[in-house]
Each structure stands twice: as C-alpha cells, then as structure tokens.
Short mmCIF file of C-alpha atoms (C1' of nucleotides) in Angstrom, two decimals:
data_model
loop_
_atom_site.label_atom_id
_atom_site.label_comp_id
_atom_site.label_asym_id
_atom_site.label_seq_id
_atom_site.Cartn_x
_atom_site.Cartn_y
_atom_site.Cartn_z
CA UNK B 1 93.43 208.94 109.70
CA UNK B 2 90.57 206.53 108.02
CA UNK B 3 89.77 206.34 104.53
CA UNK B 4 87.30 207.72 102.97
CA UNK B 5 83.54 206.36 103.68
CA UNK B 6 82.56 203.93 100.62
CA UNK B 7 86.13 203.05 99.70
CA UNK B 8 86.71 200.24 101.82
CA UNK B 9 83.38 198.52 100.74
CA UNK B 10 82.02 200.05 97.71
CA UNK B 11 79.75 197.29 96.35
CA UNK B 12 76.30 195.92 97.06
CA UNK B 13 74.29 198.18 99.45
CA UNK B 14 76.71 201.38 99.62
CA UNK B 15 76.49 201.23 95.21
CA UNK B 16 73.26 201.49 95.73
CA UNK B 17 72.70 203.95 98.47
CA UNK B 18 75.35 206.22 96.15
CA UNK B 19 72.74 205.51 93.04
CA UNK B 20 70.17 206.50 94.68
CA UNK B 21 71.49 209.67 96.21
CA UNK B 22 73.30 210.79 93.19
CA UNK B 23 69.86 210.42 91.67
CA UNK B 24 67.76 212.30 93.94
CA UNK B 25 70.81 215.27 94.21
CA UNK B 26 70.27 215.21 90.36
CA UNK B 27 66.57 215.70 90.67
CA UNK B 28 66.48 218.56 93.28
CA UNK B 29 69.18 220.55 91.35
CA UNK B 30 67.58 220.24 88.31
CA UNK B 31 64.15 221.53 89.96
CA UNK B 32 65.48 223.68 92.36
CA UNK B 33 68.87 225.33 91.73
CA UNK B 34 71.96 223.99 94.20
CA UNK B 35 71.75 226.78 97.01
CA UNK B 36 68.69 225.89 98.35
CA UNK B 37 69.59 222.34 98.33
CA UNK B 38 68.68 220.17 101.60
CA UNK B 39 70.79 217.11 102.30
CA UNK B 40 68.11 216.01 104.23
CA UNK B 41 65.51 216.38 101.64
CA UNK B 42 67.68 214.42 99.24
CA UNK B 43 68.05 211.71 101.45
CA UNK B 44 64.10 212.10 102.33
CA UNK B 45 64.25 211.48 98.69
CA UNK B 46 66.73 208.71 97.78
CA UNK B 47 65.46 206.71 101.04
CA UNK B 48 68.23 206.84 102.68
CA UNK B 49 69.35 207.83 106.60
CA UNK B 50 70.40 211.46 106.50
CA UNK B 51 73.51 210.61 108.57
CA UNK B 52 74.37 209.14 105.75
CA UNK B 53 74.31 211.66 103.29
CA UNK B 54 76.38 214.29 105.24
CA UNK B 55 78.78 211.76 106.23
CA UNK B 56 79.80 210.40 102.49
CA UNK B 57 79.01 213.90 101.22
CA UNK B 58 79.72 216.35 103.57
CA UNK B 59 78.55 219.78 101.89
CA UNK B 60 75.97 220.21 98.95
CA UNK B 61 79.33 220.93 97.08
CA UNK B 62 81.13 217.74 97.68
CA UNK B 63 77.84 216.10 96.40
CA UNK B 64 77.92 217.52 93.22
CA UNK B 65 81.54 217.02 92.91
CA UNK B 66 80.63 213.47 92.91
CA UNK B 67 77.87 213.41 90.79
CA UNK B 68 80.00 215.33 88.26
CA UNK B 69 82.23 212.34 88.55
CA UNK B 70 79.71 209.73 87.76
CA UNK B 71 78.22 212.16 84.77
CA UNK B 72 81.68 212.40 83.15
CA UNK B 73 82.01 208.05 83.47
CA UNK B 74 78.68 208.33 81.11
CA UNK B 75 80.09 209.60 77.97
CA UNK B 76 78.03 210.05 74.66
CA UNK B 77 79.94 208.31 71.51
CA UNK B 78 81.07 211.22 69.25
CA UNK B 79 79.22 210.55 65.68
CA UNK B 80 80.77 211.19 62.08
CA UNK B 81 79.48 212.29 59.24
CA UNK B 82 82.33 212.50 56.78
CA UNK B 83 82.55 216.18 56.42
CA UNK B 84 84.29 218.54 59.77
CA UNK B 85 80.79 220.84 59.41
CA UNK B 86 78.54 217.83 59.44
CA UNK B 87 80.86 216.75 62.71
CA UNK B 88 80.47 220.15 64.05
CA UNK B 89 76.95 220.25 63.22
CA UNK B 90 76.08 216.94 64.78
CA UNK B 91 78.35 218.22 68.40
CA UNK B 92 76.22 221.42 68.04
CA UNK B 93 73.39 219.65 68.24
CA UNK B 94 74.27 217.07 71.42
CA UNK B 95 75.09 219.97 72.90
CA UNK B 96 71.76 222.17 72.22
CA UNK B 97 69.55 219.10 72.99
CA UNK B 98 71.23 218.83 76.31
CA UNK B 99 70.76 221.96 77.28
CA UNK B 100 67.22 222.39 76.06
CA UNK B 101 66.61 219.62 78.02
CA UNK B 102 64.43 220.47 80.94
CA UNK B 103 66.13 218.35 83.61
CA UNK B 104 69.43 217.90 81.89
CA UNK B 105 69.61 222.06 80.99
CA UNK B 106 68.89 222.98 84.56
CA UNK B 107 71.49 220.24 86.24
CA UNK B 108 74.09 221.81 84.07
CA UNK B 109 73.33 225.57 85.30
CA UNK B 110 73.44 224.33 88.69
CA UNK B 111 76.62 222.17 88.29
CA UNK B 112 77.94 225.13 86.82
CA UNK B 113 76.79 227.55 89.68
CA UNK B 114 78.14 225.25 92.13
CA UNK B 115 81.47 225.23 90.66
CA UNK B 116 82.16 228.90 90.95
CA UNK B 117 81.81 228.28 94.33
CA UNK B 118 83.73 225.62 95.66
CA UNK B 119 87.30 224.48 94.02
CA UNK B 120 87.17 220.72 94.58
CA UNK B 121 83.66 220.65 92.33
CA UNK B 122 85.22 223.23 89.88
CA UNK B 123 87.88 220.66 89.38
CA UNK B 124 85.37 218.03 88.86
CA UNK B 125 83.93 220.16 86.06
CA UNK B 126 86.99 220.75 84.58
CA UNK B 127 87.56 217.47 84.07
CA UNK B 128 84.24 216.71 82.89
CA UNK B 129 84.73 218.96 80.43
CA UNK B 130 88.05 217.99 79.43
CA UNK B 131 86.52 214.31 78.72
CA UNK B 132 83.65 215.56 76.10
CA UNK B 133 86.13 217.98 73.94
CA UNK B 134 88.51 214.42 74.33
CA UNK B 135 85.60 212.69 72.61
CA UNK B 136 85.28 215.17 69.87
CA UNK B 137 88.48 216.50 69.53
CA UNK B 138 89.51 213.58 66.70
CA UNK B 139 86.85 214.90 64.33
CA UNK B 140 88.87 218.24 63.34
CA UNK B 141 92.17 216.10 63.99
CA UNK B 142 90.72 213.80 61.28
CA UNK B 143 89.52 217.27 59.08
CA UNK B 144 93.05 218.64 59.20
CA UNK B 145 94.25 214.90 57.91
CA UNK B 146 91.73 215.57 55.24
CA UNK B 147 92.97 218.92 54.43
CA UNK B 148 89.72 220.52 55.43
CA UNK B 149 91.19 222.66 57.82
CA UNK B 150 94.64 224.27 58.01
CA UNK B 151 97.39 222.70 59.85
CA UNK B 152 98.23 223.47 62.55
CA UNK B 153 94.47 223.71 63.67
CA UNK B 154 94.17 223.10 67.20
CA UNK B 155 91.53 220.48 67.64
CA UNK B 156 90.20 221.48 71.18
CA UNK B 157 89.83 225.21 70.51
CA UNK B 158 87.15 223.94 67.83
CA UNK B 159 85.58 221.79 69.69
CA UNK B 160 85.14 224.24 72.27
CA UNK B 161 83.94 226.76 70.00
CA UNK B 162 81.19 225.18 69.05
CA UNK B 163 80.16 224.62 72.84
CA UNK B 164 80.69 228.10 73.56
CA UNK B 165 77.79 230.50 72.58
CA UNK B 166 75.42 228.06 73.21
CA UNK B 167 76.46 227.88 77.02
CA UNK B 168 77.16 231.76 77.20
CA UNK B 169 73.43 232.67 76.08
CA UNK B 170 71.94 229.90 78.28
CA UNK B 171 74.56 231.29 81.46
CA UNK B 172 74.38 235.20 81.24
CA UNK B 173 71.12 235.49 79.21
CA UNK B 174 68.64 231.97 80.14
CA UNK B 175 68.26 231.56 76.39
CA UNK B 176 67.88 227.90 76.07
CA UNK B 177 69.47 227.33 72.76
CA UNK B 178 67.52 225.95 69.71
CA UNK B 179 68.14 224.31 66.58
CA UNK B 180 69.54 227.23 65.08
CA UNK B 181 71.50 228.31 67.42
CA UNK B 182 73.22 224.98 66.95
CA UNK B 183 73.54 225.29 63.68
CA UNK B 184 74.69 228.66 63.59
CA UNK B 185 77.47 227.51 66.28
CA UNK B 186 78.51 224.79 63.97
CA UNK B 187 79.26 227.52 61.18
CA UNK B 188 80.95 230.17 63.01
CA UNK B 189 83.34 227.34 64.64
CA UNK B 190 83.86 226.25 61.56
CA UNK B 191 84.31 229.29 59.29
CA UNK B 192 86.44 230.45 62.22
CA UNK B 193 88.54 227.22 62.05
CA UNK B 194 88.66 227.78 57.88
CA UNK B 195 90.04 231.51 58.11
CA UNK B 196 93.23 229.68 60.51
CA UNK B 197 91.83 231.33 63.87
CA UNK B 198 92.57 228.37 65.47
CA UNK B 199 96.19 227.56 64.17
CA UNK B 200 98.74 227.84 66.72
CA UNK B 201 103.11 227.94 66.90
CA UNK K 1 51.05 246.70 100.83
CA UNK K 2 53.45 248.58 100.84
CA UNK K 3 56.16 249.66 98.92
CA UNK K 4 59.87 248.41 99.12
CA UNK K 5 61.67 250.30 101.97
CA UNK K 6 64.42 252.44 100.34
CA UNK K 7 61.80 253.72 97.89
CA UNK K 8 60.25 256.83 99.34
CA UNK K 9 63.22 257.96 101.12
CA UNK K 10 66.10 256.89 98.93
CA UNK K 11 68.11 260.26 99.55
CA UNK K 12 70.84 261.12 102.67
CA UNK K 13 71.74 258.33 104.73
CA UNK K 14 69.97 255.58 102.74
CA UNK K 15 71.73 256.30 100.01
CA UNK K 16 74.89 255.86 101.93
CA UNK K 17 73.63 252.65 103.71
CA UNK K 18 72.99 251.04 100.32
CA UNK K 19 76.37 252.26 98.85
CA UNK K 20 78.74 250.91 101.54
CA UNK K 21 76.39 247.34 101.69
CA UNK K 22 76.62 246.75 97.66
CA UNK K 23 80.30 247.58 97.72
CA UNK K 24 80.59 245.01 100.85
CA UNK K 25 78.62 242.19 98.93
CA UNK K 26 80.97 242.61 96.24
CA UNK K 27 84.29 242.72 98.22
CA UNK K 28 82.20 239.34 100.02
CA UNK K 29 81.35 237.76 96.92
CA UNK K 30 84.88 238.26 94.92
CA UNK K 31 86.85 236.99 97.67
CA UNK K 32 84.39 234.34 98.37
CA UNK K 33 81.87 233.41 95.86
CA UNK K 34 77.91 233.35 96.75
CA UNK K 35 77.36 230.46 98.73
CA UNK K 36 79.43 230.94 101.84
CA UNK K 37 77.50 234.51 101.73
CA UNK K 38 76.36 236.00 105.02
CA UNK K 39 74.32 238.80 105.41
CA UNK K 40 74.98 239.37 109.08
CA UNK K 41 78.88 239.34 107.53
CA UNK K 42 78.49 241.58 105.05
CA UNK K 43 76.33 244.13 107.46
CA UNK K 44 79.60 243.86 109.83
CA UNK K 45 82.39 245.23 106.94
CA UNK K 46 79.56 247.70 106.00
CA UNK K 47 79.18 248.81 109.53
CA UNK K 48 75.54 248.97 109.21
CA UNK K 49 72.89 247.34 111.33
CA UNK K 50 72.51 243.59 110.59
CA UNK K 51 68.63 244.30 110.62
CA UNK K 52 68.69 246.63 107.94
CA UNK K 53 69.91 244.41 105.41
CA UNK K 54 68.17 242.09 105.96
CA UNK K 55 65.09 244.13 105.48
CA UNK K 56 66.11 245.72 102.35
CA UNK K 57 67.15 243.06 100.25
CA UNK K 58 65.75 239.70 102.28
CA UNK K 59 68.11 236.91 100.66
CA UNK K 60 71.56 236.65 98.89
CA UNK K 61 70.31 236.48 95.77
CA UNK K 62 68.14 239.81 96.49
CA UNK K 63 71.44 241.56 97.37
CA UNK K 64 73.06 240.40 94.32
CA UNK K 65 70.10 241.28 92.02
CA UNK K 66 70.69 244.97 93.41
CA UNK K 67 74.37 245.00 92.90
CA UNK K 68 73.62 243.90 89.55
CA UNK K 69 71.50 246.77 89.26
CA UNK K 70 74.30 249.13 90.14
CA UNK K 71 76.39 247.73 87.71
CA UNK K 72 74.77 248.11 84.92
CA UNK K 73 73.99 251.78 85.40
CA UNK K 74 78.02 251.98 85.32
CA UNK K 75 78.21 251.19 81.65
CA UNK K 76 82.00 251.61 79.82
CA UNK K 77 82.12 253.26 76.20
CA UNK K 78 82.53 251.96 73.40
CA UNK K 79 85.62 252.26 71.31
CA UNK K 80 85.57 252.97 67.60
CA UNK K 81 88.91 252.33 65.80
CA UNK K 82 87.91 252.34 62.65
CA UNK K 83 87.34 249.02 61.17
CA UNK K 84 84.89 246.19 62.26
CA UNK K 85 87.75 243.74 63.46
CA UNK K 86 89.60 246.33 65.37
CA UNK K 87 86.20 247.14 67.23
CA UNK K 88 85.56 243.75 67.92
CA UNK K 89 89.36 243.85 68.79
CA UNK K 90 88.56 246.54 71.65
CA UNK K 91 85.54 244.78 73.00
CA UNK K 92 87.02 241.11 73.17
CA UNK K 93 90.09 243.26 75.38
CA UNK K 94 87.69 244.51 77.66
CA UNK K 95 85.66 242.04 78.14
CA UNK K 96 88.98 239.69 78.26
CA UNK K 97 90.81 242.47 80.78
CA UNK K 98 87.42 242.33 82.90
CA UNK K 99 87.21 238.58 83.70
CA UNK K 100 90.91 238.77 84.34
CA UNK K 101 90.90 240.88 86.91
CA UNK K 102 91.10 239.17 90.22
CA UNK K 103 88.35 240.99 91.57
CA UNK K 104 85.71 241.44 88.74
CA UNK K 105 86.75 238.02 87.53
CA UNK K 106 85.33 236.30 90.62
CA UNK K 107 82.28 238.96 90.98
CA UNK K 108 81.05 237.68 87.36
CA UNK K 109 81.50 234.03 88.22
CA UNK K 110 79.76 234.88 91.25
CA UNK K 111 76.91 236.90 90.11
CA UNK K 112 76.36 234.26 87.31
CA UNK K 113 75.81 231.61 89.68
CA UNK K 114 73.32 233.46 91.71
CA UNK K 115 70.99 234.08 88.73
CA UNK K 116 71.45 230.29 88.11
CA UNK K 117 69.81 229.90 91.53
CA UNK K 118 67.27 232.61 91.87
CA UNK K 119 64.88 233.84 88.60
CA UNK K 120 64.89 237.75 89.71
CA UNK K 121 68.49 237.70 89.73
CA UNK K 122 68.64 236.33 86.27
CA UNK K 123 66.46 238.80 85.14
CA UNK K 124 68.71 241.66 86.39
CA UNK K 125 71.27 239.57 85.17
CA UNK K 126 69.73 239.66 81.55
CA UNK K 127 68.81 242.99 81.77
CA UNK K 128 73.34 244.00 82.75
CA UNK K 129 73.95 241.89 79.30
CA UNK K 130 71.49 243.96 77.31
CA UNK K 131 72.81 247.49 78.15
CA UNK K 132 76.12 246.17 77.09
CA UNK K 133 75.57 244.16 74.24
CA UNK K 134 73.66 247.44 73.18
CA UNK K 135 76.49 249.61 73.52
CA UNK K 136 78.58 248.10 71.44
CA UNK K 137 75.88 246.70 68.55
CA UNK K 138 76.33 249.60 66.38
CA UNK K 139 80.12 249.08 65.80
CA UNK K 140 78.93 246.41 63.78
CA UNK K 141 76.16 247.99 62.50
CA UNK K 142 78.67 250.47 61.31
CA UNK K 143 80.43 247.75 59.53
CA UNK K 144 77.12 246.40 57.63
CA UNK K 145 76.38 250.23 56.45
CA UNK K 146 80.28 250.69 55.10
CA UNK K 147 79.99 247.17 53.49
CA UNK K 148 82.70 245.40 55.21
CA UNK K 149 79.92 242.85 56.86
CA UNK K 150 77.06 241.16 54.62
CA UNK K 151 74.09 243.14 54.85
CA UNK K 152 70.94 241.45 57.08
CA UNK K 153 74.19 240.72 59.76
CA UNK K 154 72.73 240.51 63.53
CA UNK K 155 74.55 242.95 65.33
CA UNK K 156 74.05 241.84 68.58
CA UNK K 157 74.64 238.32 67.95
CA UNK K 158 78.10 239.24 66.47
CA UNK K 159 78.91 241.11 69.92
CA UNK K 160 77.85 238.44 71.74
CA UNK K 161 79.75 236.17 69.63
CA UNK K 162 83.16 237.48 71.06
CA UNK K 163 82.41 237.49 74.44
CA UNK K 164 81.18 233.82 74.21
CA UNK K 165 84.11 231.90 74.22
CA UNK K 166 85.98 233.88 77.18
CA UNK K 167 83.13 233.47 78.96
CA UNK K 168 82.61 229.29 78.44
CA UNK K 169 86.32 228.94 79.29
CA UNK K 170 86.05 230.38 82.21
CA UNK K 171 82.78 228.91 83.36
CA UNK K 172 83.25 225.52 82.35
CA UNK K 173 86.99 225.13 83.13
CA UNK K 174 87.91 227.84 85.42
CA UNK K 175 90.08 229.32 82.63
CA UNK K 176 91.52 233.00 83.17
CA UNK K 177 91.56 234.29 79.09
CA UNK K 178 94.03 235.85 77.86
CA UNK K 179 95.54 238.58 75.64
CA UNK K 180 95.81 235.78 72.91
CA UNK K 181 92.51 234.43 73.46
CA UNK K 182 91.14 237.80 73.32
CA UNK K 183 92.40 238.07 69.73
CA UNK K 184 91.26 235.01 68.85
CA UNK K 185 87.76 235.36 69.87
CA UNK K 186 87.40 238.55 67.99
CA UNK K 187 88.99 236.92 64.81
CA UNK K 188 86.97 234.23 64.78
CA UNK K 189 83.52 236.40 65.59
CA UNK K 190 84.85 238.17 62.65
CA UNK K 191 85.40 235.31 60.45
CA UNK K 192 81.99 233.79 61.01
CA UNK K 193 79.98 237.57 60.45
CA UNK K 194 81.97 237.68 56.95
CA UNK K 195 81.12 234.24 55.78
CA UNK K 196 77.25 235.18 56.88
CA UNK K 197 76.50 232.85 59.87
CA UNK K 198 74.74 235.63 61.30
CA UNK K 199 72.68 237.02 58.38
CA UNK K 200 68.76 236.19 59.44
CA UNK K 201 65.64 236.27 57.36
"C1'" DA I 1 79.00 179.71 106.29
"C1'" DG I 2 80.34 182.57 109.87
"C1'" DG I 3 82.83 186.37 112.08
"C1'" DG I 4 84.62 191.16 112.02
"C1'" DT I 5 83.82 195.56 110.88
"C1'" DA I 6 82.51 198.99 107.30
"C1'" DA I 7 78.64 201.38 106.43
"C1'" DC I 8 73.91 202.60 107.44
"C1'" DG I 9 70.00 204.78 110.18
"C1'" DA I 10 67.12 206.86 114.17
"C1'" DA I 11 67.16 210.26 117.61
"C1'" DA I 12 68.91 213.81 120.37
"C1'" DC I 13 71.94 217.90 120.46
"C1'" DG I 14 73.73 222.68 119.59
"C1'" DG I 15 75.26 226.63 116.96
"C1'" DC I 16 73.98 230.07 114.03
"C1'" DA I 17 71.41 232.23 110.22
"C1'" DG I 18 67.44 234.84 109.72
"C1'" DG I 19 63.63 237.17 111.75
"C1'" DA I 20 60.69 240.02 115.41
"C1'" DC I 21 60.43 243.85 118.46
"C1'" DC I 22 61.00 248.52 119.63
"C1'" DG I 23 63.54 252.62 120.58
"C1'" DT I 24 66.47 256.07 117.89
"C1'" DT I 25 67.91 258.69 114.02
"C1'" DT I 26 67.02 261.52 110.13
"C1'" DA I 27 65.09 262.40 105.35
"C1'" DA I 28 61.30 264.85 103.30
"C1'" DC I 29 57.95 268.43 103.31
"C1'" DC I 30 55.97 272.71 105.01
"C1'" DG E 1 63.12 275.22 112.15
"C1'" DG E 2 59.43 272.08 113.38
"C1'" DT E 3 56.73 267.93 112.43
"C1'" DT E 4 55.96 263.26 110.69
"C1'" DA E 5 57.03 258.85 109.67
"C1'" DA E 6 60.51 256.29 106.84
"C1'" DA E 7 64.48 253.95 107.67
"C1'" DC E 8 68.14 252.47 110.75
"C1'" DG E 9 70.18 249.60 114.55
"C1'" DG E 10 70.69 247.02 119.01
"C1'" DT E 11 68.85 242.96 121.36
"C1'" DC E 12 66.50 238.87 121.94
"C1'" DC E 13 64.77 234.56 120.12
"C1'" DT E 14 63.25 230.82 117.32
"C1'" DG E 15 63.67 227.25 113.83
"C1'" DC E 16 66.50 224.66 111.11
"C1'" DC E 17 70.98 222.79 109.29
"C1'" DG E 18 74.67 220.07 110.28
"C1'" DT E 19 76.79 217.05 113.78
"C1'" DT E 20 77.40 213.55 117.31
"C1'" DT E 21 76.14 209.23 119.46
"C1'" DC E 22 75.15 204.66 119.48
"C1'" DG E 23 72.71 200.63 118.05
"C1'" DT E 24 71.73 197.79 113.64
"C1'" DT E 25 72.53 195.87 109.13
"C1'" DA E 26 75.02 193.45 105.73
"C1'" DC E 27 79.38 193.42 102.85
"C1'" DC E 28 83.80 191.23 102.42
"C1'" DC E 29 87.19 187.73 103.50
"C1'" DT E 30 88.74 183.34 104.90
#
DNA sequence: AGGGTAACGAAACGGCAGGACCGTTTAACC
DNA sequence: GGTTAAACGGTCCTGCCGTTTCGTTACCCT
C-alpha cells in the first residue's frame, strides 16, 4: 500500500497543478452548484490531464474536501473594536460580506451541500468551522474579562450565534444576507449573551 | 406543449405510483443523502417501472422538489402554552426533536443540499419554510398584542430566529441539537425580541 | 549535474445512468 | 359498461463518466 499521490513530492509542478485545480473546482462550484460538477471540465479548466484530477481527487467530494482544507489555511485576522457588540458587529459583518459575495456566497452553499453528502468533506467543514469561531472566540473571552458579559459565558456559543441566522436564511430560504441582517445578528447574539443564555455549569 | 404527465389523470393508480416513489426517495435520501441518488434505484424499492420516473420528475433534484411539495402540505400545529417564551419553547422542541430524528434529520440535510444545487428545488424549498414559519408567526404576534414583546416586533423573524441556530449547527458542523440547545435557542430568540432587535420601521 | 522514480498526460476502454420505443393497463367521461 | 387516451412498464440502446494503460516530464536526493 502506496502513499497518497502528492505526498511524496509535493513541491514545484504538483503545488501548482493542486493551485490550479483547487482554483478551477472553486470556480465551477461557485457557478454551477457541486452535483453537476465534471472532473473533466475542471481539469479542461485548470489545464491539467484529467487522469490527473481523478487520480489525486478521486470523487467531486474528495475535491472539495481538499479545497476546504486549503480555505481553512487562509484565515481572516479577527478585528477589535473595544466593545463585545462592536466585535460582534464587525464578525457579523465578515460573515454577511462573505456570503453576499457572488462567488464566495455560492462556494459556501455548495461546500455546504457537498458536506451533507459525503463524511470525509463534512469533517473537513467541521474543522473549517471550528478554525473561524477559534479566531473569534477571544473577543467574548476578552468581554467576560471586561465584565461585559456574565461569567461563565461560553465564548463559542456566541460566536456561533452571530453566524447562525445569517447562514440559516441564506440555506433554507436563498436570502443573501445584508447589512442589517448583520447587524441585527450582532444584537440578538449579544443581547442573548447579556440575559446569561450562553452561561454554562 | 403539453402539460406535465400526472396532471390530467392524477387520480387511481397515479396517485399510488407517486405515493410509494416520494416515500422511496425519502427512505433513499435519509439513508443516503442526494448525491449517490439513483432513479433507476429508487423505481426498484418503489416497484414501479424505471421509465415512469423518470418521466415524471426527469432529475434528482425534480424528485426532491416534489417530495418537498408533499411535505409541506403535511404541516404540524402549533402549540400555544400561554406565554411567548413557552411558545417559542414548543417550537425550538420540535424543530430540535425533528432534526434529531435519524430519519428526518438526514432528509433535511438532504433536501437542503439539493436546493443548493438546483433553483426549482429551492423555490419549493422556500415555499416548505414559509407555511411553517407562518404557522407559528402569530404566537408571537400574540405576545406583541398582550404586551410582553415591544410593539413593531417581526414575527416571523423571531420564529425564524429559534430555528436558526439548530439549523447552522447542524449544517456547518454536523451537530445533532439537543434538548439543551433547544432551550437555549428559544431563550436567546426571546432575549433578543425583548431588547427590540427585531422591531423594524 | 545526473539518475531514479513520483507525478503528469493522451488515448482507448467499459459500465451504467438516463433516455427512446412501443405494447399494456387503467383513469376519466359518457 | 364501453370508449379514448393518459399513464405505466419492459426492453433495448446510446452517450458519457470514471478507469486503466503506458509513455513522458520533471522533482528530489546524493
């Protein structure tokens, strides 16, 4: 039993065939939607032999699995404004931009899409996931410090409240979220956090 | 051009054909999510001619649109307890009780990524969330008319509020809610809707 | 700088999903 | 109950997705 294809060598030539498919898989998702995804028309795309693609990749699923990987290495510094709303407000806002994003709000639907279907990718999500609220998370550790928030105040439940609606309406509904939405987020997350939802023990 | 075939005659047999097919998509997609969907499969469980579903509905994400369809025409009752935090109480348990349930938990995932991948799906899609976000809107219309929510609150974006986060968790990070996170997602709806984050004009 | 081999790429193959044909069943209307 | 055609279902087939094969390129190590 042989490693994995790219392992072995994983500079030069196969770093950039991987860039370059990655890329392209990126592209057609976001246009497209991941089940009618070709592997031959992303390698069409990224220049590269077909062979090559299902060999690395295997399955449209395994491809996004890796390009889940190489979106979570590409993490956005957390910003602070002083205040836990203003934090909230400015996470709120990364996150609405993101997904209002043409390319960048479609690629996430898809991601998402492909992860209920396959549980290596649905890993890969997870721990994208798990890096962003990691980013974020010292904000309300910082508020509770401050005496902003109760303690007790479990960090990550915040942080993930604020993500919440604005994926749910975008997931169930195709609302692409908009400033207000974001800022509405930010306030129910935090008046939430204020009242002690989030405390736990 | 004509119209859709189950149309005219939609009494006797195809009736039955289109009852035992949607419950076989949704036995198919639960145990399997979308992807790995075949029609040819799911004609074979329903013990109906391969040929006819693929006439009928065409595609996956035609078959799924229909289920959805079906689904929404089953719509639960609301509950009324009383007091705006035990209805939101109720809902958050179903909704939380629904995703947890091996079966309807993996239909939703499923469903929702088929309408990421296919626009007529979403539509039905949209169309399943409206019926029940409309159901249980007046509870909390209710609650602005006895004064225990500030008046100008949107109804609908409070119900929606408490089936956000059970819904991102389990998107995003595969998370089966809870009891407890049941609770806490209609505490904190309820906390935002009293400080006002959902009061428009 | 040169060899060994990991990784790539073109072309040919094959299995199966999805569709076409046509005879059979049966719902709808009188 | 008889008639009409809408809808079903078995069979065959065609095109495409994914795989295999084998020759070529170029990365890595000494």
């Amino acid at each position: 039993m042989s490693a994995e294809p790219g392992t072995v060598r994983p500079g030069g030539r196969t770093a950039r065939v991987r860039a370059a498919v990655l890329r392209a898989a990126g592209d057609v998702l976001a246009e497209q939607g991941f089940d009618q995804l070709d592997l031959a028309d992303i390698a069409r795309r990224a220049e590269v032999g077909k062979t090559t693609v299902y060999r690395r990749w295997g399955s449209v699923t395994g491809l996004v699995a890796d390009l889940l990987v190489d979106m979570a290495e590409q993490s956005s510094p957390r910003e602070e404004t002083g205040s836990v709303l203003g934090d909230l407000r400015a996470n709120a806002s990364l996150v609405q931009r993101t997904l209002a994003d043409p390319r960048q709000g479609a690629l996430f639907r898809a991601v998402i899409a492909a992860a209920a279907c396959d549980e290596r990718t649905a890993a890969a999500l997870r721990r994208f996931y798990e890096v962003r609220v990691d980013e974020w998370a010292p904000c309300v550790e910082q508020a509770v410090a401050r005496g902003e928030l109760p303690a007790g105040t479990d960090a990550r439940a915040v942080v993930r409240a604020v993500s919440a609606p604005l994926y749910y309406g975008l997931l169930t509904s195709g609302v692409v979220p908009d400033a207000a939405a974001a800022e509405r987020a930010a306030r129910a997350a935090h008046a939430a956090a204020v009242a002690g939802v989030y405390v736990t023990e």
